[in-house]
CSV table of C-alpha atoms and ligand atoms in Angstrom, one decimal:
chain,number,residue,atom,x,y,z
A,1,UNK,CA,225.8,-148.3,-110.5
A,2,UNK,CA,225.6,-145.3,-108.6
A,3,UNK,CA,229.0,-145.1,-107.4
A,4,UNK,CA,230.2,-145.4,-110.7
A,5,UNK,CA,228.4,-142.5,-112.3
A,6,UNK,CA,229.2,-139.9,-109.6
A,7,UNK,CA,226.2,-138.5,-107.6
A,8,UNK,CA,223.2,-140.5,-108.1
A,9,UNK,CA,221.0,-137.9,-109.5
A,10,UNK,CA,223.4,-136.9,-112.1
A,11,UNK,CA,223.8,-139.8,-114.1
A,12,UNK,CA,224.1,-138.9,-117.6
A,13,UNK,CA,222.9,-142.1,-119.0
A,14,UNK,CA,220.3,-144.9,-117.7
A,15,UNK,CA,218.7,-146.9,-120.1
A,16,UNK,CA,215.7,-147.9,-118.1
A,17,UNK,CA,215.1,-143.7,-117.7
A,18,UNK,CA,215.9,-143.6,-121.3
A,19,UNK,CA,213.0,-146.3,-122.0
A,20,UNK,CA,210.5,-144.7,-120.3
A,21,UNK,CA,211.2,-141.2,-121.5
A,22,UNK,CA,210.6,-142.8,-125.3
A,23,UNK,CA,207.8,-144.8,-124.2
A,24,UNK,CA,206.0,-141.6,-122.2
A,25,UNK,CA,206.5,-139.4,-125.3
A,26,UNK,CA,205.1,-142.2,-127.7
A,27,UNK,CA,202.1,-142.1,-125.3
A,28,UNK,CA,202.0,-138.5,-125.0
A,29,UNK,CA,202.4,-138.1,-129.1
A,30,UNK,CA,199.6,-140.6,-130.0
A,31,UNK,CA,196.8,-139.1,-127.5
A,32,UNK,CA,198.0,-135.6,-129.3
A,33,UNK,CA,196.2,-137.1,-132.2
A,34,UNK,CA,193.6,-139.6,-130.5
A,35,UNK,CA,190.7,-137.1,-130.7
A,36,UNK,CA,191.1,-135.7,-134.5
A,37,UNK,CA,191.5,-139.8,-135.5
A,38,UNK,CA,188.2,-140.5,-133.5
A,39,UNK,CA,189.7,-142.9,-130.9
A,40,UNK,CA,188.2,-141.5,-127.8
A,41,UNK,CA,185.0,-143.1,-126.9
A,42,UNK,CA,182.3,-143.1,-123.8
A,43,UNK,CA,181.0,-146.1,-121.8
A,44,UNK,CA,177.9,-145.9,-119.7
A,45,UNK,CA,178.1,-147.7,-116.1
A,46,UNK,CA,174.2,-147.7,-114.9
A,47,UNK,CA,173.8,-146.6,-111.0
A,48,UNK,CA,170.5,-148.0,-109.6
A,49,UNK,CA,168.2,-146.3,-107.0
A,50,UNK,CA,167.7,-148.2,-104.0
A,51,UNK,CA,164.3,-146.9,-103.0
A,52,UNK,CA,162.9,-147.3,-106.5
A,53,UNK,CA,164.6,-150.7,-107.4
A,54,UNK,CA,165.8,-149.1,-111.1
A,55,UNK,CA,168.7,-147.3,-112.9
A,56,UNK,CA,168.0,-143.4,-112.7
A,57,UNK,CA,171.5,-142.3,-113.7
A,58,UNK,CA,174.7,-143.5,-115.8
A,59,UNK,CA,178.1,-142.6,-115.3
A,60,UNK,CA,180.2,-141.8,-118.7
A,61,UNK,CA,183.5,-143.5,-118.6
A,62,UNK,CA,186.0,-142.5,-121.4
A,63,UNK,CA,187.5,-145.3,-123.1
A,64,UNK,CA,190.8,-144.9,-125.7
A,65,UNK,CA,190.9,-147.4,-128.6
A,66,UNK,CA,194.3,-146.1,-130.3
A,67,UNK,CA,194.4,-148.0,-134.1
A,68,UNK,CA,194.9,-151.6,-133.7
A,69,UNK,CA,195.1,-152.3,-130.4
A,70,UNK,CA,192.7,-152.5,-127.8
A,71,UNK,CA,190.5,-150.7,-125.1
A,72,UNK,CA,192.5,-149.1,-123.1
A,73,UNK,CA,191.0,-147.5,-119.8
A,74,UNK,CA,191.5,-143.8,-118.3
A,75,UNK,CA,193.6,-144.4,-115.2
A,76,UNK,CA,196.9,-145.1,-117.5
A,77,UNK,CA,196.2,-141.6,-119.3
A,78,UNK,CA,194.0,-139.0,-117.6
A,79,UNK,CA,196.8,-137.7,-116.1
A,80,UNK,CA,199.0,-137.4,-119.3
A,81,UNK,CA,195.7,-135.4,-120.7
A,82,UNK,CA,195.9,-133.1,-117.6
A,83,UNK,CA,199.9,-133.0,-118.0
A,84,UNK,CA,199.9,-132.1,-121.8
A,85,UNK,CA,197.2,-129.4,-121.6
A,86,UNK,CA,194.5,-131.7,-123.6
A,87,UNK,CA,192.2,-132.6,-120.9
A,88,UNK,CA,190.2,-129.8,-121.5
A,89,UNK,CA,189.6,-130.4,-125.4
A,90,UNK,CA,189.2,-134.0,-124.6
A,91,UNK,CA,186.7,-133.4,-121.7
A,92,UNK,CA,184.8,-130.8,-123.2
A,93,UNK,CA,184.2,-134.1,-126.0
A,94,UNK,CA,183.0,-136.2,-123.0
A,95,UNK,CA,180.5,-133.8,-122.3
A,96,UNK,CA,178.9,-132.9,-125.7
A,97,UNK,CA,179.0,-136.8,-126.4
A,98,UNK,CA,177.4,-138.1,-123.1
A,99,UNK,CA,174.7,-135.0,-123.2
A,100,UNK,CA,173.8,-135.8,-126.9
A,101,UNK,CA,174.2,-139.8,-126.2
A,102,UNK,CA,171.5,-138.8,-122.7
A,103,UNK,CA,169.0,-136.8,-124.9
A,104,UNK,CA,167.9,-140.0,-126.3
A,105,UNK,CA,167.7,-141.8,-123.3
A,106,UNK,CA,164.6,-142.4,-121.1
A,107,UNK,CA,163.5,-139.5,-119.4
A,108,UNK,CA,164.0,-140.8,-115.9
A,109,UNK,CA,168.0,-141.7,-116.5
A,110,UNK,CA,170.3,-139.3,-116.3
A,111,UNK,CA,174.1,-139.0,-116.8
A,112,UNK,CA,177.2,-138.3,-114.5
A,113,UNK,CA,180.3,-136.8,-116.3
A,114,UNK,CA,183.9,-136.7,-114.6
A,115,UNK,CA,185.2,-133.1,-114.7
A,116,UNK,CA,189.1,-133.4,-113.6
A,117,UNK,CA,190.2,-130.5,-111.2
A,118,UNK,CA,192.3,-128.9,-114.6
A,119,UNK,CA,188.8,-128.0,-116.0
A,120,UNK,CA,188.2,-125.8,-113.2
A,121,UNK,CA,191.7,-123.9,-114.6
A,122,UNK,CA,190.6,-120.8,-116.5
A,123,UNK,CA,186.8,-120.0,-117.1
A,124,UNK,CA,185.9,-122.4,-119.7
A,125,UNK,CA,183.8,-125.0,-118.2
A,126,UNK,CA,180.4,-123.3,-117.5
A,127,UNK,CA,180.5,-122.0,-121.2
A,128,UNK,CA,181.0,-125.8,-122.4
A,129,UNK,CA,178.5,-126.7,-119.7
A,130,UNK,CA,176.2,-124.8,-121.3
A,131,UNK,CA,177.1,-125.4,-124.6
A,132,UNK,CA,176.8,-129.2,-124.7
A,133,UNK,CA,173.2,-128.9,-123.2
A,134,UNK,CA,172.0,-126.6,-125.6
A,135,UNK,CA,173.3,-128.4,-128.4
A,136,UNK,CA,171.7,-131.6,-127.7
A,137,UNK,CA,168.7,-130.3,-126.2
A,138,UNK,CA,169.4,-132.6,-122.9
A,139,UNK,CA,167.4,-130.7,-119.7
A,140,UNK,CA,170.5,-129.5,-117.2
A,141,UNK,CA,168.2,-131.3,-114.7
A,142,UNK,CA,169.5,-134.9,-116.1
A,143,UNK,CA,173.2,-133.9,-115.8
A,144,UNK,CA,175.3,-134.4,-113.3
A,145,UNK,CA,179.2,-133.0,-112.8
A,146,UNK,CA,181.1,-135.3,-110.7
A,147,UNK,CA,183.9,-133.7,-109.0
A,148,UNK,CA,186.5,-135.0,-106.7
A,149,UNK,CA,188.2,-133.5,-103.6
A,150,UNK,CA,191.0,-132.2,-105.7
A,151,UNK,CA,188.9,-129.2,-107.2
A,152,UNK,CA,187.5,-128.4,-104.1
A,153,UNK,CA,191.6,-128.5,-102.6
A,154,UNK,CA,192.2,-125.1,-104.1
A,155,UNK,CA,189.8,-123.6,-102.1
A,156,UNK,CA,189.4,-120.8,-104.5
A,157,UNK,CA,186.6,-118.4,-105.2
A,158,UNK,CA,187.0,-118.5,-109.1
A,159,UNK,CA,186.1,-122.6,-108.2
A,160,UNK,CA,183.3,-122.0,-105.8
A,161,UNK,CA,181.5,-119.4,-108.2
A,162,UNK,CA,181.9,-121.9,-111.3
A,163,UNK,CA,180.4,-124.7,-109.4
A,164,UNK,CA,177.5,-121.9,-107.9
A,165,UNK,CA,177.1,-121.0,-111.6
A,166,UNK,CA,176.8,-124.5,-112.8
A,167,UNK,CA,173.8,-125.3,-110.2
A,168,UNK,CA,172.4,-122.6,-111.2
A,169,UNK,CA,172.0,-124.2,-114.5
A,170,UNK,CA,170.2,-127.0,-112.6
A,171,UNK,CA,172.7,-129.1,-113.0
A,172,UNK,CA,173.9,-131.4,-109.7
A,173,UNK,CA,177.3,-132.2,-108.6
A,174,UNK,CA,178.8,-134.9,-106.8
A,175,UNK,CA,181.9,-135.4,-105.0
A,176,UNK,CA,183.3,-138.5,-106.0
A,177,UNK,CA,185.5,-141.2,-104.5
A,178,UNK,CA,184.8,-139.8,-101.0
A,179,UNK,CA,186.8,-140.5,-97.9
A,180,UNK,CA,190.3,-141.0,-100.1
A,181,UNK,CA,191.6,-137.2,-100.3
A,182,UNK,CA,193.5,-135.4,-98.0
A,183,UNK,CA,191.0,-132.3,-97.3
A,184,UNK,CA,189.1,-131.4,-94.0
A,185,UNK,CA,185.1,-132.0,-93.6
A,186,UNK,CA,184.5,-128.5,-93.2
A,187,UNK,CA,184.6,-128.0,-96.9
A,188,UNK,CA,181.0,-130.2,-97.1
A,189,UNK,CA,179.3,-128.1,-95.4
A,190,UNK,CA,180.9,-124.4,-97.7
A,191,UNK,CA,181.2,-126.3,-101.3
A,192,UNK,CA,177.8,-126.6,-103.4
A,193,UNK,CA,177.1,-130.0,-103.4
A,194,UNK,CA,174.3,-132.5,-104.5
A,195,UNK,CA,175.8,-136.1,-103.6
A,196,UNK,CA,178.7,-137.9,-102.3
A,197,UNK,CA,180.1,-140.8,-104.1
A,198,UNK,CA,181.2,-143.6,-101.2
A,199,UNK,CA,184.5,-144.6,-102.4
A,200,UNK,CA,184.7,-148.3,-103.4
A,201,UNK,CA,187.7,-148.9,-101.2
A,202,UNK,CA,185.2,-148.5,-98.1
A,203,UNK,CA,182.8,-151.0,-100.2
A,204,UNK,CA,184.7,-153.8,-100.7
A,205,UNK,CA,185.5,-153.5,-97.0
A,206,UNK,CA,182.0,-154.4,-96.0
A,207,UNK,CA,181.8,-157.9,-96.4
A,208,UNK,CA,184.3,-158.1,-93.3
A,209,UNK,CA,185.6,-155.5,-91.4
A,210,UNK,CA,183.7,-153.7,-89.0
A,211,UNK,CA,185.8,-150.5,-89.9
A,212,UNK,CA,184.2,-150.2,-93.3
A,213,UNK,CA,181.0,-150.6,-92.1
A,214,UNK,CA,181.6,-148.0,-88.9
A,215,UNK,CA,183.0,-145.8,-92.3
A,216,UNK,CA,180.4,-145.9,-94.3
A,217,UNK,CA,178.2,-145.9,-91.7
A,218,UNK,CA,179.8,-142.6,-90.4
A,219,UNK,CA,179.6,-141.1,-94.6
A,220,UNK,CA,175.5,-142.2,-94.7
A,221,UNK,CA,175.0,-139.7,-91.6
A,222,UNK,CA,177.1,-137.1,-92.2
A,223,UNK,CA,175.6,-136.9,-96.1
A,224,UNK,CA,171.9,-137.0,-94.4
A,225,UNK,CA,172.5,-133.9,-92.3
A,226,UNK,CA,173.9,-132.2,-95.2
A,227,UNK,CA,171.0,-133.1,-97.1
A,228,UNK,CA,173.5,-134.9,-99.6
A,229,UNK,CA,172.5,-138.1,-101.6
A,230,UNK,CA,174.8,-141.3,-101.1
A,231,UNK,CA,175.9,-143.7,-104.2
A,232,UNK,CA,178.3,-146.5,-103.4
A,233,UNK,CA,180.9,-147.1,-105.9
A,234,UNK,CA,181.8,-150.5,-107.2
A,235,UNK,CA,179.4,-152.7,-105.6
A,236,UNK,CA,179.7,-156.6,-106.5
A,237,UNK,CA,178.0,-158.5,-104.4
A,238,UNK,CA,174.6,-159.0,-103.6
A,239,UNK,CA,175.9,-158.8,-99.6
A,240,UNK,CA,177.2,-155.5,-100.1
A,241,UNK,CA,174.2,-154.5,-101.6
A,242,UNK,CA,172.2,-155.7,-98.4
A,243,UNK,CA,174.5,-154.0,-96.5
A,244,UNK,CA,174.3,-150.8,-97.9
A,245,UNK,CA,170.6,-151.1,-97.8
A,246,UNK,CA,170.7,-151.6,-94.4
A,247,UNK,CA,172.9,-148.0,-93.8
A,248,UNK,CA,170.5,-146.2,-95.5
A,249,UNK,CA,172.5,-145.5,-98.7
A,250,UNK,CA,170.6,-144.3,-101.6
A,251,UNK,CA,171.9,-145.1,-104.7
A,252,UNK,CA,174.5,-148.1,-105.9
A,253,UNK,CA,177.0,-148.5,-108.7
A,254,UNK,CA,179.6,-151.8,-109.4
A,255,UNK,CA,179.9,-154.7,-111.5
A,256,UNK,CA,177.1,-156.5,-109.2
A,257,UNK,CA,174.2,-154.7,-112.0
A,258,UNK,CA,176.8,-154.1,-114.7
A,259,UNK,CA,180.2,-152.8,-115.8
A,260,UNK,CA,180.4,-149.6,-118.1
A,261,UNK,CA,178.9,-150.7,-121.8
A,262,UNK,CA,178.6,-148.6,-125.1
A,263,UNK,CA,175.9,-146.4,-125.8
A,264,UNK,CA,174.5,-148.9,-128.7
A,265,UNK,CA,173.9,-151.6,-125.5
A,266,UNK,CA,172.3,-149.1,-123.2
A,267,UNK,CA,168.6,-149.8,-123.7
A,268,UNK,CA,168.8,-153.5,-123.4
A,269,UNK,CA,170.9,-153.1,-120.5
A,270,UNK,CA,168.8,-150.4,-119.0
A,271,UNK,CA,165.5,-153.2,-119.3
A,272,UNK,CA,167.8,-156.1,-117.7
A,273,UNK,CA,169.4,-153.6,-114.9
A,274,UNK,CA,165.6,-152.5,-113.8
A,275,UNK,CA,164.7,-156.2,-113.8
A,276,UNK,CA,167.7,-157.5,-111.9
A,277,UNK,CA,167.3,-154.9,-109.5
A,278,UNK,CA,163.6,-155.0,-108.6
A,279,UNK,CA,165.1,-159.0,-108.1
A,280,UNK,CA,167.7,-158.2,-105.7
A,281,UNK,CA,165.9,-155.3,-103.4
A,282,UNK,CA,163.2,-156.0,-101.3
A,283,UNK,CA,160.0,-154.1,-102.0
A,284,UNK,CA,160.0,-150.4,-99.9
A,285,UNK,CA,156.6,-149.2,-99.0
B,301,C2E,P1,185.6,-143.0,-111.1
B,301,C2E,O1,184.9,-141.8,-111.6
B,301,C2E,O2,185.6,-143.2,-109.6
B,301,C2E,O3,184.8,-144.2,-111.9
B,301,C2E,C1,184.6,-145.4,-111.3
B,301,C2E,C2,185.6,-146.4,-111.8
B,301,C2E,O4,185.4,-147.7,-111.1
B,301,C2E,C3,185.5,-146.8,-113.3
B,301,C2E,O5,186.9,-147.1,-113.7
B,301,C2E,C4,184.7,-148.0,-113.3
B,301,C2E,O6,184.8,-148.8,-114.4
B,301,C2E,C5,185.2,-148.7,-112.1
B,301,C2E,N1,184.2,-149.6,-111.5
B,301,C2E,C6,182.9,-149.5,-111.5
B,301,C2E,N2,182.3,-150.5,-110.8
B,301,C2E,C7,183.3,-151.3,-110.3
B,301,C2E,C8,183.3,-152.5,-109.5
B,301,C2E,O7,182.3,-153.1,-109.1
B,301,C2E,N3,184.5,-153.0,-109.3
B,301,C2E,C9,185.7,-152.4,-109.7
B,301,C2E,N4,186.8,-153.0,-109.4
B,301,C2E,N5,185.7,-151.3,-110.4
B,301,C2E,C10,184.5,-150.8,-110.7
B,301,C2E,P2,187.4,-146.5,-115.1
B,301,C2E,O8,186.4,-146.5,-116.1
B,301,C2E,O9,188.7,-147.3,-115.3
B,301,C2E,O10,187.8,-145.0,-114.7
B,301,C2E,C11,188.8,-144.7,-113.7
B,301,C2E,C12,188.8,-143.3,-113.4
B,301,C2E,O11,189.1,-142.4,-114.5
B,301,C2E,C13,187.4,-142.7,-113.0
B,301,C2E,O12,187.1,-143.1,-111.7
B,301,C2E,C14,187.6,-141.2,-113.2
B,301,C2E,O13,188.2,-140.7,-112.1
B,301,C2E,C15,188.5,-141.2,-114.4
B,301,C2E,N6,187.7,-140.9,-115.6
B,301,C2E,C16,187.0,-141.7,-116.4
B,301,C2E,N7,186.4,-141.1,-117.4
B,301,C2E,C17,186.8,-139.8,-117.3
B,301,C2E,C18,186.5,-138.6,-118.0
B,301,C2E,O14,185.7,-138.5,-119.0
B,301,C2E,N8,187.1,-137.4,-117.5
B,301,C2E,C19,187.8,-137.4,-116.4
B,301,C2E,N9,188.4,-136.2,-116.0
B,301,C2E,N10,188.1,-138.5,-115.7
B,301,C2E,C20,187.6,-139.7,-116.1
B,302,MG,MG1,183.3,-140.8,-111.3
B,303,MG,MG1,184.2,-142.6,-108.4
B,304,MG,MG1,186.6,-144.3,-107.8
């Protein structure tokens, strides 16, 4: 107990501390090797136009399959990637996979990486940019960056030319999970942006409260008058759908059409996705 070991913050032994520090440097060693052993790989969530009824983009989603055990998803290691100084290795992989894995895709799908705010670190990431559309022949016109509010935090103007230089290219950016981060709106208007990605906290609000809707509402028109494209994230209903149809939001994304799949699943699930949607959508003129 505290009082027995002196000041509480200078305890010289506590199991439970001890346990996590092994457990956290176990982690930390086995994603050291992950990419040389071929453990990392990308799953493709489809994001459906709401105009056109049919998937014109997927979102890579890395996936970790350490030997023997299972799939484990990013949200329990991104940030040890970013901590240990490997994201960049690790995302610069992401991006020559999910290009090369796009090339082959139908023309009129294209793919969303995640870039985290530690790629923006140094002056790498237009060079890999480039790099992973050359090699795989993919046009920079079916790539998308998706970016969230962290990079844009540092308002820095090494960051602002690397995300000028990478439209340049042709290739979009979105702001993802929008509405969760801390910074001011004024950055939407002085950041190069393409789209905003409605966070799916506001989403799953929709169904019932009126403060969700008011939200999203509020994101939909601020997004038009910065001539910025709207995709809801993690849409799973078919009355969020109607909802968001309603606001005026252009693109969706959420278990409702699919959760991310493997590359070898993506045609089938591209044919079934363009089905299901012209199904749920009323006809547009
Ligand atoms: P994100 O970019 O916001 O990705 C969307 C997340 O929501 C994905 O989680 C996806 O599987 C999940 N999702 C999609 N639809 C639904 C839905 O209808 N319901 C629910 N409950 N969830 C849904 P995932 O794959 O676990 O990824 C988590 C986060 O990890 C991503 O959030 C992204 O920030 C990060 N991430 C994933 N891959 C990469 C990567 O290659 N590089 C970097 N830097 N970050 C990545
Ligand atoms: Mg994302
Ligand atoms: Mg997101
Ligand atoms: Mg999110």
């Amino acid at each position: 107990r505290a009082k027995e070991s002196g000041r509480g913050c200078l305890r010289r032994f506590d199991p439970e501390m001890e346990q996590r520090l092994r457990l956290r440097q176990s982690l930390e060693a086995d994603l050291r090797g992950a990419l040389a052993r071929g453990e990392f790989e990308v799953h493709y969530q489809p994001i459906v136009d709401l105009a056109g009824a049919r998937v014109v983009c997927c979102e890579a989603l890395l996936r970790w399959r350490p030997h023997g055990r299972g799939l484990v998803p990013p949200g329990s290691f991104i940030s040890v990637l970013e901590e240990i100084g490997l994201i960049g290795l690790v995302g610069a992989w992401v991006l020559r996979t999910a290009c090369a894995d796009a090339a082959l895709w139908p023309e009129g799908v294209r793919v969303a990486v995640n870039v985290s705010s530690a790629q923006f670190e140094g002056d790498a990431l237009v060079g890999v940019v480039e790099a992973a559309l050359r090699e795989s022949g993919l046009p920079a016109c079916r790539l998308d960056l998706e970016i969230t509010e962290a990079v844009i935090l540092n308002d820095d103007a090494a960051i602002f030319a690397t995300l000028h230089r990478i439209r340049k290219m042709g290739v979009r950016v979105a702001l993802d999970d929008f509405g969760t981060g801390y910074s001011s709106l004024s950055y939407l208007r002085r950041f190069p942006l393409d789209k905003l990605k409605i966070d799916r906290s506001f989403v799953s609000g929709l169904d019932g409260s009126h403060a969700a809707t008011s939200i999203v509402q509020a994101i939909v028109t601020l997004a038009r008058s910065l001539d910025l494209r709207t995709i809801a994230e993690g849409v799973e209903t078919q009355d969020q759908l109607d909802r968001l149809c309603r606001l005026g939001c252009d693109e969706v994304q959420g278990y409702l059409f699919s959760a991310p799949r493997p590359n070898a699943e993506l045609p089938a699930m591209l044919h079934r996705i363009d089905g299901a949607a012209q199904q749920a959508l009323p006809a547009r003129p």
